[in-house]
PDB file of C-alpha atoms in Angstrom:
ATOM      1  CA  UNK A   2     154.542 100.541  43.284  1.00  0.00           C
ATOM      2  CA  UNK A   3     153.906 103.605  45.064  1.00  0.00           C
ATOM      3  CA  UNK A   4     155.717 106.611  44.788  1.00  0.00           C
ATOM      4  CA  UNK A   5     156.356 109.961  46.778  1.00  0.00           C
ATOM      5  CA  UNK A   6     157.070 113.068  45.320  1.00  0.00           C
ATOM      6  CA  UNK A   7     158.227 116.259  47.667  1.00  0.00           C
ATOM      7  CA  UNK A   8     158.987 119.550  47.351  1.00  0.00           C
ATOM      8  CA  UNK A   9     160.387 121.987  47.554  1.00  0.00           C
ATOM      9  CA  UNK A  10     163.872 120.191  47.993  1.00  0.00           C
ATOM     10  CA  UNK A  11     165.198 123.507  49.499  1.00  0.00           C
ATOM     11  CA  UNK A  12     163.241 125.738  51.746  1.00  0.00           C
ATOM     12  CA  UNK A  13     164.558 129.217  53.832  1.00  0.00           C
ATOM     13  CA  UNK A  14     162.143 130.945  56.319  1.00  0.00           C
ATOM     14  CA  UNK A  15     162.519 133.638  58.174  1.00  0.00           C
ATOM     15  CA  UNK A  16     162.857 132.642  62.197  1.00  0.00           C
ATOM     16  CA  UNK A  17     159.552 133.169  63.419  1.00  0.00           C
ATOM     17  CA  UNK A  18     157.715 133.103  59.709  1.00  0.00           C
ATOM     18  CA  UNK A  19     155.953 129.751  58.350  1.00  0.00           C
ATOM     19  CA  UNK A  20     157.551 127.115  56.795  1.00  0.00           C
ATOM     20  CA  UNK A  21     154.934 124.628  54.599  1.00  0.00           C
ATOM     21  CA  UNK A  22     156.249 120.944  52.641  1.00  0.00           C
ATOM     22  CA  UNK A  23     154.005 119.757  50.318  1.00  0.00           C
ATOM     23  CA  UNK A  24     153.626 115.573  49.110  1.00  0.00           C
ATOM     24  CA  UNK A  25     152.103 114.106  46.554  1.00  0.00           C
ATOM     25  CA  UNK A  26     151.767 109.796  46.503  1.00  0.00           C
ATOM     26  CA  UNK A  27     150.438 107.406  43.898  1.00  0.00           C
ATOM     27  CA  UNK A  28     148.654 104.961  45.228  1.00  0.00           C
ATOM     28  CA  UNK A  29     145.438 105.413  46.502  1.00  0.00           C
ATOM     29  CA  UNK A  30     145.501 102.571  48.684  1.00  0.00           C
ATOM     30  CA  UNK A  31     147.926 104.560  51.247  1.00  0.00           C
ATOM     31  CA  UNK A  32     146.731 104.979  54.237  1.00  0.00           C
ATOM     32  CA  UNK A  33     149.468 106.020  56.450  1.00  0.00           C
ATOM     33  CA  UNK A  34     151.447 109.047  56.417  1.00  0.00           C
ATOM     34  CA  UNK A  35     154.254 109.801  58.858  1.00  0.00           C
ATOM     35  CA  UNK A  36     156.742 112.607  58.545  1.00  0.00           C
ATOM     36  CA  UNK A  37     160.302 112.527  59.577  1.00  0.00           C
ATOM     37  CA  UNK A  38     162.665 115.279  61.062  1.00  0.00           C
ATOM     38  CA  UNK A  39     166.667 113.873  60.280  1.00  0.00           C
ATOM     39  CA  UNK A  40     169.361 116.218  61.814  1.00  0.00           C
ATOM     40  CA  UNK A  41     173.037 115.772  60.238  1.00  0.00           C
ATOM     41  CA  UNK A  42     173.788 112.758  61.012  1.00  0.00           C
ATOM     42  CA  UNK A  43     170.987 111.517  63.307  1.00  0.00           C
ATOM     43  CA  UNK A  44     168.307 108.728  62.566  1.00  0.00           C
ATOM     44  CA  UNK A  45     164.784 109.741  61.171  1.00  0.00           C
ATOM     45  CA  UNK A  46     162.614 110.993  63.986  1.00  0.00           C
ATOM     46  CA  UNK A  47     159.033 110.797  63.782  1.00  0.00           C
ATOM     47  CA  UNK A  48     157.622 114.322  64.406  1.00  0.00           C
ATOM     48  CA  UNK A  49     154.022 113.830  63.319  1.00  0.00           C
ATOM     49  CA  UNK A  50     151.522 111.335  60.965  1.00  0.00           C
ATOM     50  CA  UNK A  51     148.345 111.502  59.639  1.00  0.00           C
ATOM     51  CA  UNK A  52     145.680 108.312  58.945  1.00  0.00           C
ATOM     52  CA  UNK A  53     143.065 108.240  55.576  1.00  0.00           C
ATOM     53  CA  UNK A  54     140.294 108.975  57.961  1.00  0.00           C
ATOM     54  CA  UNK A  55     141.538 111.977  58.969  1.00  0.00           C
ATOM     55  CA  UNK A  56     141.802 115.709  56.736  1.00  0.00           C
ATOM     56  CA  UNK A  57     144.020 117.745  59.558  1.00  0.00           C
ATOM     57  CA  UNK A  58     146.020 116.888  62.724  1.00  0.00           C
ATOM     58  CA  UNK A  59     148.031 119.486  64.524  1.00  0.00           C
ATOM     59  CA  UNK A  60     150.278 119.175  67.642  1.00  0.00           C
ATOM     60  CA  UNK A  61     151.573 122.595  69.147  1.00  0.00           C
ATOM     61  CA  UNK A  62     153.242 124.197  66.400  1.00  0.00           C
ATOM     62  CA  UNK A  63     152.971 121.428  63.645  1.00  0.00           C
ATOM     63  CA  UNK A  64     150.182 120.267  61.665  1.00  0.00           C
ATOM     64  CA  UNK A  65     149.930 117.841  58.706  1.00  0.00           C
ATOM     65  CA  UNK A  66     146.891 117.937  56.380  1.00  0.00           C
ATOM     66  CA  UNK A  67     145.744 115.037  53.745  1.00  0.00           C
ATOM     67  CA  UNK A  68     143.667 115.758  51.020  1.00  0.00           C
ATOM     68  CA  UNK A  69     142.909 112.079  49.567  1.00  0.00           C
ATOM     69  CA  UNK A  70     141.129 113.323  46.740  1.00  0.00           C
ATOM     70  CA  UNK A  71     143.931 114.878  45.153  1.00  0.00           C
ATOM     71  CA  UNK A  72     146.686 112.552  46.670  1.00  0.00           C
ATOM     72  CA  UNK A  73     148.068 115.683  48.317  1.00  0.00           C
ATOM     73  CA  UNK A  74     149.532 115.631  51.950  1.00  0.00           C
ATOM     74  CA  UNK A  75     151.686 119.217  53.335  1.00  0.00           C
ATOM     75  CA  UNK A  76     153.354 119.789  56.837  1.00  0.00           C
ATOM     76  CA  UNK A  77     153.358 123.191  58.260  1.00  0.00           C
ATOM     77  CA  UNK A  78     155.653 124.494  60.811  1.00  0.00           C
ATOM     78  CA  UNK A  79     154.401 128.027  62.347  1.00  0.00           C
ATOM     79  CA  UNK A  80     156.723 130.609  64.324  1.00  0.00           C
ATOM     80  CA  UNK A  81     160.000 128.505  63.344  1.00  0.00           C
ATOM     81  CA  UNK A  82     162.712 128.230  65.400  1.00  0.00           C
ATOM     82  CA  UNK A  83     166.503 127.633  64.987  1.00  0.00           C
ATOM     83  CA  UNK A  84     166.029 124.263  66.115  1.00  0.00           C
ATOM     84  CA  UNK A  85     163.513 123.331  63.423  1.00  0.00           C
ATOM     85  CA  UNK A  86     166.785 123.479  60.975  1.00  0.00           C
ATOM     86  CA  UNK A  87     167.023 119.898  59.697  1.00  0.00           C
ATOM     87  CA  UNK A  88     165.470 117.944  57.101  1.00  0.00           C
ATOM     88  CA  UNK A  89     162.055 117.022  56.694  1.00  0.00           C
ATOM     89  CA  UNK A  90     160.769 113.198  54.906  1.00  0.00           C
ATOM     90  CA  UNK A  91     157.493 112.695  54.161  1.00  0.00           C
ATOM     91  CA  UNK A  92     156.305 109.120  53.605  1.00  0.00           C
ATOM     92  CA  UNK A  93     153.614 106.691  52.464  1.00  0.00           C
ATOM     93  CA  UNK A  94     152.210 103.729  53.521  1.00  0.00           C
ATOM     94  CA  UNK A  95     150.039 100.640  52.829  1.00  0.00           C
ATOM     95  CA  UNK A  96     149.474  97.754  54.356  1.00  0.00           C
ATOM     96  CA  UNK A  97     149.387  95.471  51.533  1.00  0.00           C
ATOM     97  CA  UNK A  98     152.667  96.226  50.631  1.00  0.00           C
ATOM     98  CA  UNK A  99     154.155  96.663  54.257  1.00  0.00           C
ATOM     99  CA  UNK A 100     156.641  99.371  53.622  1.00  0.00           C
ATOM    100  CA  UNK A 101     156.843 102.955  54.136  1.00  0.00           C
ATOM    101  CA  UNK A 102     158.113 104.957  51.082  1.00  0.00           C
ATOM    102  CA  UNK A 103     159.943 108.128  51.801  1.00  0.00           C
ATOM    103  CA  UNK A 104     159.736 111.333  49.407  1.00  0.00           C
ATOM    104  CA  UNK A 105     163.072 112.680  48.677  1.00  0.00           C
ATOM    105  CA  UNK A 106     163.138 115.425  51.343  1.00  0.00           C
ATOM    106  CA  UNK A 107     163.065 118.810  51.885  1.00  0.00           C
ATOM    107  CA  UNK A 108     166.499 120.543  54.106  1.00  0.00           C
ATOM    108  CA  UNK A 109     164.499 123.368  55.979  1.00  0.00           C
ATOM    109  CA  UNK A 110     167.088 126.456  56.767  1.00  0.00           C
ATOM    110  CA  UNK A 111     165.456 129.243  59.390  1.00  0.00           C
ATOM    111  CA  UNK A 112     167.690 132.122  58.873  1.00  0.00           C
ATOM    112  CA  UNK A 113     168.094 134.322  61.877  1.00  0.00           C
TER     113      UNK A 113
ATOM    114  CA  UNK B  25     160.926 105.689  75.426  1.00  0.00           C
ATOM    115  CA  UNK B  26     162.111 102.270  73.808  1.00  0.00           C
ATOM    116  CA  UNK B  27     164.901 102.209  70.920  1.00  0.00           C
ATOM    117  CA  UNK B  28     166.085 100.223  68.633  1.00  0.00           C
ATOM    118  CA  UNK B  29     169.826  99.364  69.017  1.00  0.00           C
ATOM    119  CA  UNK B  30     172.180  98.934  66.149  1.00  0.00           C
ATOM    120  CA  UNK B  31     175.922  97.661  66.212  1.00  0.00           C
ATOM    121  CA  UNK B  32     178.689  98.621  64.705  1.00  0.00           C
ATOM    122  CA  UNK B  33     177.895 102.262  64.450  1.00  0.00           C
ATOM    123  CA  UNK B  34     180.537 102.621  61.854  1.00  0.00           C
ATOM    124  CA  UNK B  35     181.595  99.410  59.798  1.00  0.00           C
ATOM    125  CA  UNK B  36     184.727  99.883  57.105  1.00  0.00           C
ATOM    126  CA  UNK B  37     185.418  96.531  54.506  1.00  0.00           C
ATOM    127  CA  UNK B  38     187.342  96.051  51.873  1.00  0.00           C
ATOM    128  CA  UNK B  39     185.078  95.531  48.250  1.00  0.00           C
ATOM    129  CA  UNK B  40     184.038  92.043  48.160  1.00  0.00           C
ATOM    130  CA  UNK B  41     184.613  91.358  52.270  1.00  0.00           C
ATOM    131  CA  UNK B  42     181.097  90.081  53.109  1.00  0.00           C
ATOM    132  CA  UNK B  43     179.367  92.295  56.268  1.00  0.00           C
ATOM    133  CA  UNK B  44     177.053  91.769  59.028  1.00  0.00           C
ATOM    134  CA  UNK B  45     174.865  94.847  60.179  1.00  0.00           C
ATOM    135  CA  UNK B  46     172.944  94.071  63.510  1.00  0.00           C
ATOM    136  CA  UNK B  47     170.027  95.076  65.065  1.00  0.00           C
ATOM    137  CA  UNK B  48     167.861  94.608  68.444  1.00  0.00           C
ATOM    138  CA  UNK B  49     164.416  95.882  67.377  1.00  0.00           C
ATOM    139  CA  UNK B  50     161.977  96.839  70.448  1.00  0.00           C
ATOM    140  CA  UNK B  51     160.872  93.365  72.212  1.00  0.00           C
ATOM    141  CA  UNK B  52     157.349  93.682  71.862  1.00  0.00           C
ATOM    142  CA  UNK B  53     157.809  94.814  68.034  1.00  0.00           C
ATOM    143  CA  UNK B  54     156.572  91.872  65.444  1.00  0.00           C
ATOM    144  CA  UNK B  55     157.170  93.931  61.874  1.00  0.00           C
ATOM    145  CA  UNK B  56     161.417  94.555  61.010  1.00  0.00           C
ATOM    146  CA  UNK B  57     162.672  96.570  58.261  1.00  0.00           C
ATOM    147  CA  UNK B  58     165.700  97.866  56.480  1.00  0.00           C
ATOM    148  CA  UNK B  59     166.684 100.910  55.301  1.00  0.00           C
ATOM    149  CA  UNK B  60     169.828 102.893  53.667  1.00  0.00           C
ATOM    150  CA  UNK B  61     170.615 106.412  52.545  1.00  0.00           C
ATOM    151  CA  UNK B  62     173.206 107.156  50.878  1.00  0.00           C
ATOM    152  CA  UNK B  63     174.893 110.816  52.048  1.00  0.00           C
ATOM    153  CA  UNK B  64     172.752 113.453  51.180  1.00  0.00           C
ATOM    154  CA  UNK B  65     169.696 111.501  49.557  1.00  0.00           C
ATOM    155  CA  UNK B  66     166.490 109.989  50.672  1.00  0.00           C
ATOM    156  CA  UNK B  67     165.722 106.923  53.083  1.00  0.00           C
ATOM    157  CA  UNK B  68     165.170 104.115  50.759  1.00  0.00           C
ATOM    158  CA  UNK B  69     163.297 100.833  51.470  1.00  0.00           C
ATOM    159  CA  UNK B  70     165.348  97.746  51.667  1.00  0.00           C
ATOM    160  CA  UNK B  71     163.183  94.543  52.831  1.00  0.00           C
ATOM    161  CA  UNK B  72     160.557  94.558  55.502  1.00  0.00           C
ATOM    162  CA  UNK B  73     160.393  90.923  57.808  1.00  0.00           C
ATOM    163  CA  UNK B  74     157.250  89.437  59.482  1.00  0.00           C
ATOM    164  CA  UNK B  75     156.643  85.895  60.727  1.00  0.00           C
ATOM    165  CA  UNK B  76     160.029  84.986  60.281  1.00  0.00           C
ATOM    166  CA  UNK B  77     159.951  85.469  56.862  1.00  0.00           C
ATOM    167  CA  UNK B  78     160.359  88.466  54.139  1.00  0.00           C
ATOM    168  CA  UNK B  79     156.768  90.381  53.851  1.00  0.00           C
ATOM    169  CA  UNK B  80     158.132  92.949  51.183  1.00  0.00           C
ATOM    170  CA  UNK B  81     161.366  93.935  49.462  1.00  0.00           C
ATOM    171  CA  UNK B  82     162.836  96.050  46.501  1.00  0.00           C
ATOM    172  CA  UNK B  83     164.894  95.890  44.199  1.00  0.00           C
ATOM    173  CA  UNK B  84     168.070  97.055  45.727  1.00  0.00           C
ATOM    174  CA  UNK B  85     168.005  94.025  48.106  1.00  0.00           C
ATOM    175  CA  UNK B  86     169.244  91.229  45.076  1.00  0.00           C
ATOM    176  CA  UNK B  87     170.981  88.122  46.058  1.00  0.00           C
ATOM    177  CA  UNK B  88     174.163  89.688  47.766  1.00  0.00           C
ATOM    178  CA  UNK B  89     171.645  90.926  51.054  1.00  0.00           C
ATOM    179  CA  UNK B  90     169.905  88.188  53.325  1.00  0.00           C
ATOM    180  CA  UNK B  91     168.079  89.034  56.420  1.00  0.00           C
ATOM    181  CA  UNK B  92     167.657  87.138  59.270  1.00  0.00           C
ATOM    182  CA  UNK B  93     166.580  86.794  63.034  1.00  0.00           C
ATOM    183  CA  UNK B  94     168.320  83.784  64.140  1.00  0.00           C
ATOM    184  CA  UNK B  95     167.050  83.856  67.911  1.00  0.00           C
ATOM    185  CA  UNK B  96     163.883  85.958  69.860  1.00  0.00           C
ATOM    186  CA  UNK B  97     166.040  89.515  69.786  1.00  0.00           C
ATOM    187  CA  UNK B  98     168.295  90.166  66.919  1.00  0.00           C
ATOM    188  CA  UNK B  99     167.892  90.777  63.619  1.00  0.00           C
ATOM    189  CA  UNK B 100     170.334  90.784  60.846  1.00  0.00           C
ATOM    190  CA  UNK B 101     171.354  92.082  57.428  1.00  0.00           C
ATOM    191  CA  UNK B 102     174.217  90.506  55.738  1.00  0.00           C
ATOM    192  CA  UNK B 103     175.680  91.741  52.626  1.00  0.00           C
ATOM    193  CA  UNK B 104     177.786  88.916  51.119  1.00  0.00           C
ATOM    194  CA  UNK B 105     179.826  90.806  48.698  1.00  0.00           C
ATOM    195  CA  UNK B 106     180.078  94.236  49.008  1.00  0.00           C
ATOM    196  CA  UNK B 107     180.740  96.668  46.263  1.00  0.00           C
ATOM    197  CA  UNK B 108     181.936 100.065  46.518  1.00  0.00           C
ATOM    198  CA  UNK B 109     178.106 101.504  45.393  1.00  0.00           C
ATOM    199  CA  UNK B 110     176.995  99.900  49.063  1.00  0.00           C
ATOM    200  CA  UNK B 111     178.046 102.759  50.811  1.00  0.00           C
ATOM    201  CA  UNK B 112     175.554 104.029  52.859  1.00  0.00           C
ATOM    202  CA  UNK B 113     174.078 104.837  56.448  1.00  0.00           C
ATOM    203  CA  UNK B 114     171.865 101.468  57.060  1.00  0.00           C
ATOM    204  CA  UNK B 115     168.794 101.686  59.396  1.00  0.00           C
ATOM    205  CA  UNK B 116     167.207  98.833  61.161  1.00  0.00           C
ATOM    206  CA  UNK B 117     163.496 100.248  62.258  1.00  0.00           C
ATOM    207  CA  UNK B 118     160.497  98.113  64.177  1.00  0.00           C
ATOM    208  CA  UNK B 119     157.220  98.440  64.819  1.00  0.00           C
ATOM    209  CA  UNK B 120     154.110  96.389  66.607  1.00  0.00           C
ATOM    210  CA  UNK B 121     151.227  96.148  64.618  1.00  0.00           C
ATOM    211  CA  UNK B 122     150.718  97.587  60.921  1.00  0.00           C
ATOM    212  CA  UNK B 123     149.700 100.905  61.005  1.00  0.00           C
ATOM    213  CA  UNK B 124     151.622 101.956  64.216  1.00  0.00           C
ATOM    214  CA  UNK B 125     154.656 104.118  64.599  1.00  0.00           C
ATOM    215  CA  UNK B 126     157.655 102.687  62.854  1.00  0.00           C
ATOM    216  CA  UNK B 127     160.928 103.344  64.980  1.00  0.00           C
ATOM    217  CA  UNK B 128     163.923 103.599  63.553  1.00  0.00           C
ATOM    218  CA  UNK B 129     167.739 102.493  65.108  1.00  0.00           C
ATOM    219  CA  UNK B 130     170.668 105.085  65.261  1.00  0.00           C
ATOM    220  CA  UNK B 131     171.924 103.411  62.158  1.00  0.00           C
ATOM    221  CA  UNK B 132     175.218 101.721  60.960  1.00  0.00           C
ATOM    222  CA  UNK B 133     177.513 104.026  58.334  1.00  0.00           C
ATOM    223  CA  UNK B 134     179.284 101.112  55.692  1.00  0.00           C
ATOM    224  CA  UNK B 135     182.093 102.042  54.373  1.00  0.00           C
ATOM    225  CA  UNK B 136     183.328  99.841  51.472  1.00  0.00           C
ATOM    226  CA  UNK B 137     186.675 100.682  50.322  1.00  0.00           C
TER     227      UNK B 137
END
């Protein structure tokens, strides 16, 4: 089945530096990938996704790329903020299957 | 924006006590899904539910969990009897079609004592 693998598990930025998550999946068949924001506590929040057809999507100060070649998905954050504290899921998905599969995640600390 | 509802938000039971976790997914959502994390760890896939049937589940979900959606708005997950490793925050999450924006519920923390 497919699997996600996501690092680094721990990540500190400087507020106002870059923070980048990188994912790796097995199955070539994916064709869906969504990341998550979860704050202590709180449910998954969707904060971006990408589609197979697509190499690069970006929305203000997020942006996702997908290289299907290599099985290789990353989320960058630019100019953190306090707020972006939390932590980050990526995840797979295929149709045939019907499931999203979550990597481990990464807990994203912007120091002041 | 739409949400899925959950309820209880927190559910304690005694080992072996069987549990009910329910969910209203969004009304115009067709796909249903399960989830749990356990503190600290990932979001793990429990069963997904289409047509009134099960599309998809692991192997965490073994005889002791059943899903169901016994009328047009809820949906259920019952754990008949529960052992101590069922601890966990459980989400319910929805979506429309396939490839579309899966939502997820505020979740229900079991407790199994």
């Amino acid at each position: 089945g497919e699997n996600v693998e996501q690092h680094p598990s721990t990540l500190s930025v400087q507020e106002g530096d870059s923070a980048v998550i990188k994912c790796t999946y097995s199955d070539s068949a994916s064709n869906y990938f969504p990341w998550y924001k979860q704050e202590l506590g709180k449910r998954p929040q969707l904060i971006i996704d990408i589609r197979s057809n697509v190499g690069e999507k970006k929305d203000q100060r997020i942006a996702v790329t997908l290289n299907k070649t290599a099985k290789h998905f990353s989320l960058h954050i630019t100019e953190t903020q306090p707020e972006d504290s939390a932590v980050y899921f990526c995840a797979a998905f295929m149709n045939r299957d019907d499931k999203i599969i979550f990597g481990k995640g990464t807990r994203l600390h912007i120091l002041p | 924006e739409p949400e899925v509802t959950q309820t209880p938000s927190h559910q304690v039971t005694q080992m072996g006590q069987e549990v009910i976790l329910r969910c209203v997914p969004i009304s115009n959502h067709l796909y249903f899904y399960w989830y749990r994390q356990i503190l600290g760890q990932k979001v793990e896939f429990l069963v997904s539910f289409y047509n009134n049937e099960i599309s998809e589940k692991s192997e965490i979900f073994d005889d002791q969990f059943s899903v169901e959606r016994p009328d047009g708005s809820n949906f259920t997950l019952k754990i008949r009897s529960t052992k101590l490793e069922d601890s966990a925050m459980y989400f319910c999450a929805s979506k429309g079609r396939p490839n579309e924006k899966l939502f997820f519920g505020s979740g229900t923390q079991l407790s199994v004592l």
